[in-house]
mmCIF file of C-alpha atoms in Angstrom:
data_model
loop_
_atom_site.group_PDB
_atom_site.id
_atom_site.type_symbol
_atom_site.label_atom_id
_atom_site.label_comp_id
_atom_site.label_asym_id
_atom_site.label_seq_id
_atom_site.Cartn_x
_atom_site.Cartn_y
_atom_site.Cartn_z
ATOM 1 C CA MET A 42 3.238 18.035 -10.836
ATOM 2 C CA THR A 43 3.659 14.311 -11.543
ATOM 3 C CA ILE A 44 2.130 11.567 -9.433
ATOM 4 C CA ARG A 45 5.678 10.683 -8.364
ATOM 5 C CA ASP A 46 6.152 14.232 -7.008
ATOM 6 C CA GLN A 47 2.769 14.111 -5.277
ATOM 7 C CA ILE A 48 3.783 10.861 -3.570
ATOM 8 C CA PHE A 49 7.086 12.371 -2.434
ATOM 9 C CA ASN A 50 5.236 15.379 -0.974
ATOM 10 C CA PHE A 51 2.619 13.183 0.721
ATOM 11 C CA VAL A 52 5.222 10.924 2.346
ATOM 12 C CA LYS A 53 7.374 13.853 3.469
ATOM 13 C CA LYS A 54 4.403 15.661 4.989
ATOM 14 C CA LYS A 55 2.678 12.693 6.645
ATOM 15 C CA TYR A 56 5.596 10.454 7.631
ATOM 16 C CA LYS A 57 8.524 12.899 7.682
ATOM 17 C CA ALA A 58 10.394 10.528 5.354
ATOM 18 C CA SER A 59 12.479 11.754 2.443
ATOM 19 C CA PRO A 60 13.205 9.629 -0.604
ATOM 20 C CA GLU A 61 16.509 7.779 -0.487
ATOM 21 C CA TYR A 62 18.356 6.930 -3.689
ATOM 22 C CA LEU A 63 20.387 3.792 -2.978
ATOM 23 C CA TRP A 64 21.590 2.623 -6.378
ATOM 24 C CA TRP A 65 24.034 4.482 -8.603
ATOM 25 C CA ARG A 66 22.873 2.327 -11.517
ATOM 26 C CA TYR A 67 19.197 3.246 -11.024
ATOM 27 C CA LEU A 68 19.258 6.939 -10.263
ATOM 28 C CA ASP A 69 15.460 7.374 -10.352
ATOM 29 C CA TYR A 70 14.666 4.533 -7.925
ATOM 30 C CA ALA A 71 13.716 5.979 -4.537
ATOM 31 C CA ILE A 72 12.782 4.195 -1.323
ATOM 32 C CA PHE A 73 10.919 5.364 1.752
ATOM 33 C CA ARG A 74 11.765 3.823 5.085
ATOM 34 C CA HIS A 75 10.858 4.084 8.742
ATOM 35 C CA ALA A 76 13.273 6.091 10.854
ATOM 36 C CA ASP A 77 13.136 3.688 13.810
ATOM 37 C CA ASN A 78 13.396 0.202 12.269
ATOM 38 C CA GLN A 79 14.781 1.146 8.817
ATOM 39 C CA LYS A 80 12.197 -1.036 7.034
ATOM 40 C CA TRP A 81 11.039 0.084 3.621
ATOM 41 C CA PHE A 82 7.388 1.000 3.184
ATOM 42 C CA GLY A 83 7.610 2.207 -0.403
ATOM 43 C CA LEU A 84 9.742 2.009 -3.518
ATOM 44 C CA VAL A 85 9.209 4.332 -6.490
ATOM 45 C CA MET A 86 10.901 3.327 -9.734
ATOM 46 C CA ASP A 87 10.659 3.770 -13.458
ATOM 47 C CA LEU A 88 10.353 0.689 -15.663
ATOM 48 C CA LYS A 89 9.615 -0.281 -19.208
ATOM 49 C CA ARG A 90 5.976 -1.228 -19.642
ATOM 50 C CA LYS A 91 6.985 -4.676 -20.891
ATOM 51 C CA ASN A 92 8.576 -5.438 -17.484
ATOM 52 C CA LEU A 93 5.066 -5.401 -16.039
ATOM 53 C CA GLY A 94 3.682 -7.557 -18.837
ATOM 54 C CA LEU A 95 2.169 -4.585 -20.685
ATOM 55 C CA ASP A 96 2.556 -3.684 -24.345
ATOM 56 C CA GLY A 97 5.092 -1.046 -25.289
ATOM 57 C CA GLU A 98 8.632 0.036 -24.550
ATOM 58 C CA GLU A 99 7.884 3.378 -22.919
ATOM 59 C CA ILE A 100 9.065 4.116 -19.397
ATOM 60 C CA VAL A 101 6.422 4.344 -16.653
ATOM 61 C CA ASP A 102 6.586 5.131 -12.934
ATOM 62 C CA VAL A 103 5.648 2.386 -10.483
ATOM 63 C CA LEU A 104 5.168 2.344 -6.710
ATOM 64 C CA ASN A 105 5.772 -0.823 -4.696
ATOM 65 C CA VAL A 106 3.908 -1.088 -1.386
ATOM 66 C CA LYS A 107 3.612 -3.868 1.176
ATOM 67 C CA PHE A 108 0.368 -5.259 2.554
ATOM 68 C CA SER A 109 -0.037 -7.063 5.846
ATOM 69 C CA ASP A 110 -2.615 -9.387 4.312
ATOM 70 C CA PRO A 111 -1.822 -11.492 1.234
ATOM 71 C CA LEU A 112 -5.575 -11.803 0.569
ATOM 72 C CA LEU A 113 -5.820 -8.063 -0.055
ATOM 73 C CA ALA A 114 -2.747 -8.169 -2.309
ATOM 74 C CA ASP A 115 -4.347 -10.995 -4.311
ATOM 75 C CA LEU A 116 -7.576 -9.019 -4.652
ATOM 76 C CA LEU A 117 -5.785 -5.898 -5.857
ATOM 77 C CA ILE A 118 -3.618 -7.522 -8.518
ATOM 78 C CA GLN A 119 -6.799 -8.591 -10.278
ATOM 79 C CA GLN A 120 -7.609 -4.923 -10.929
ATOM 80 C CA PRO A 121 -6.112 -2.757 -13.690
ATOM 81 C CA ALA A 122 -2.792 -1.011 -12.868
ATOM 82 C CA TYR A 123 -1.955 -3.393 -9.984
ATOM 83 C CA PHE A 124 0.736 -6.062 -10.379
ATOM 84 C CA ARG A 125 2.706 -8.497 -8.263
ATOM 85 C CA GLY A 126 5.614 -6.666 -6.665
ATOM 86 C CA TYR A 127 8.204 -6.050 -9.363
ATOM 87 C CA HIS A 128 11.630 -7.324 -8.301
ATOM 88 C CA ILE A 129 10.393 -8.197 -4.822
ATOM 89 C CA SER A 130 9.855 -11.907 -4.367
ATOM 90 C CA ARG A 131 7.490 -11.805 -1.416
ATOM 91 C CA GLY A 132 3.774 -12.165 -2.035
ATOM 92 C CA ASN A 133 2.683 -9.202 0.089
ATOM 93 C CA TRP A 134 4.267 -6.550 -2.169
ATOM 94 C CA VAL A 135 2.196 -4.978 -4.937
ATOM 95 C CA SER A 136 3.352 -2.703 -7.766
ATOM 96 C CA ILE A 137 0.999 0.157 -8.642
ATOM 97 C CA LEU A 138 1.261 1.760 -12.060
ATOM 98 C CA LEU A 139 1.465 5.546 -11.643
ATOM 99 C CA ASP A 140 -0.161 6.534 -14.926
ATOM 100 C CA GLY A 141 -3.341 8.039 -13.477
ATOM 101 C CA THR A 142 -5.374 4.814 -13.621
ATOM 102 C CA VAL A 143 -5.308 4.507 -9.815
ATOM 103 C CA PRO A 144 -6.662 7.625 -8.065
ATOM 104 C CA PHE A 145 -4.143 9.478 -5.899
ATOM 105 C CA ASP A 146 -6.360 9.009 -2.807
ATOM 106 C CA ASP A 147 -6.140 5.233 -3.276
ATOM 107 C CA ILE A 148 -2.358 5.441 -3.649
ATOM 108 C CA CYS A 149 -2.198 7.348 -0.354
ATOM 109 C CA LYS A 150 -4.414 4.724 1.297
ATOM 110 C CA TRP A 151 -2.075 1.948 0.120
ATOM 111 C CA LEU A 152 0.968 3.893 1.334
ATOM 112 C CA ASP A 153 -0.742 4.135 4.741
ATOM 113 C CA GLU A 154 -1.350 0.378 4.678
ATOM 114 C CA SER A 155 2.275 -0.267 3.736
ATOM 115 C CA TYR A 156 3.497 2.074 6.464
ATOM 116 C CA MET A 157 1.475 0.128 9.058
ATOM 117 C CA ALA A 158 2.528 -3.254 7.653
ATOM 118 C CA THR A 159 6.213 -2.389 8.047
ATOM 119 C CA ALA A 160 6.015 -0.352 11.276
ATOM 120 C CA SER A 161 7.720 -1.472 14.471
ATOM 121 C CA LYS A 162 5.559 -3.052 17.141
ATOM 122 C CA GLU A 163 5.781 0.081 19.293
ATOM 123 C CA LYS A 164 4.763 2.366 16.440
ATOM 124 C CA LYS A 165 1.832 0.113 15.512
ATOM 125 C CA GLN A 166 0.513 0.302 19.062
ATOM 126 C CA LYS A 167 0.655 4.103 18.942
ATOM 127 C CA LEU A 168 -1.025 4.400 15.543
ATOM 128 C CA ARG A 169 -3.691 1.701 15.846
ATOM 129 C CA PRO A 170 -7.116 2.814 17.124
ATOM 130 C CA PRO A 171 -8.433 1.299 20.360
ATOM 131 C CA LYS A 172 -10.144 -2.068 19.932
ATOM 132 C CA GLU A 173 -13.561 -0.665 20.840
ATOM 133 C CA SER A 174 -13.567 1.659 17.816
ATOM 134 C CA ARG A 175 -12.485 -0.931 15.247
ATOM 135 C CA LEU A 176 -15.001 -2.343 12.800
ATOM 136 C CA ALA A 177 -16.120 -5.929 13.216
ATOM 137 C CA PHE A 178 -17.324 -7.941 10.238
ATOM 138 C CA SER A 179 -19.722 -9.754 12.569
ATOM 139 C CA ASP A 180 -21.369 -6.397 13.345
ATOM 140 C CA TYR A 181 -22.630 -6.336 9.774
ATOM 141 C CA HIS A 182 -23.051 -9.993 8.863
ATOM 142 C CA GLY A 183 -23.174 -11.966 12.105
ATOM 143 C CA ILE A 184 -20.041 -13.882 11.047
ATOM 144 C CA PRO A 185 -16.890 -13.665 13.193
ATOM 145 C CA ILE A 186 -13.757 -12.648 11.291
ATOM 146 C CA ASN A 187 -10.219 -11.614 12.111
ATOM 147 C CA PRO A 188 -10.131 -7.780 12.605
ATOM 148 C CA LYS A 189 -6.994 -7.511 10.462
ATOM 149 C CA ARG A 190 -8.832 -9.143 7.540
ATOM 150 C CA MET A 191 -11.816 -6.850 8.102
ATOM 151 C CA ARG A 192 -9.628 -3.761 7.650
ATOM 152 C CA CYS A 193 -8.378 -5.214 4.372
ATOM 153 C CA ILE A 194 -11.866 -6.144 3.187
ATOM 154 C CA VAL A 195 -13.105 -2.595 3.880
ATOM 155 C CA ALA A 196 -9.982 -1.068 2.276
ATOM 156 C CA ALA A 197 -10.527 -3.133 -0.870
ATOM 157 C CA GLY A 198 -14.097 -1.827 -1.062
ATOM 158 C CA ILE A 199 -15.691 -5.269 -0.795
ATOM 159 C CA ILE A 200 -18.054 -3.890 1.852
ATOM 160 C CA PRO A 201 -18.621 -0.246 2.705
ATOM 161 C CA GLU A 202 -16.898 1.209 5.745
ATOM 162 C CA LYS A 203 -20.224 2.030 7.397
ATOM 163 C CA VAL A 204 -23.249 -0.081 6.522
ATOM 164 C CA GLY A 205 -25.650 1.196 9.144
ATOM 165 C CA ASP A 206 -26.529 0.292 12.672
ATOM 166 C CA PRO A 207 -24.100 -2.383 13.926
ATOM 167 C CA GLY A 208 -27.026 -4.025 15.693
ATOM 168 C CA ASP A 209 -28.725 -4.560 12.337
ATOM 169 C CA ARG A 210 -27.716 -8.075 11.221
ATOM 170 C CA SER A 211 -29.190 -7.728 7.739
ATOM 171 C CA PRO A 212 -26.679 -8.314 4.920
ATOM 172 C CA ALA A 213 -25.113 -5.272 3.286
ATOM 173 C CA LEU A 214 -26.118 -4.712 -0.311
#
């Protein structure tokens, strides 16, 4: 089973969204969208490697996902197999090369992030955990930070999800 097929199965199972093929010219391009607001949260396509700035003419699968935080998108595109969103001009979209470089669990995590970033306000309120259970950067470092940025910092692996006792103000190593 290809990574593309695994993504299709994951999205169908978790979000009840089937791939939609919108372009007769690009038969292998598939989008995933929310049922309520019709916003896209993923685009799977096949491209030539050179379109991503890589060497070679071979065709590769790519997944475009949207992030709510441009800082996280900027951090990711500095890593291998992550690129600025191909054919999407907004800075919050990232293209992920589906060649096995990025673990499938990470791809699922970024699909979750994209799903939340494009969800309707009502859906976000249902899916978001209560404020008391959210992580706070100041719990670990004594520095106040926007909770949305904290989620992105943890997701990017800059600090671990759980460092220890939140009352412990010692820096995380």
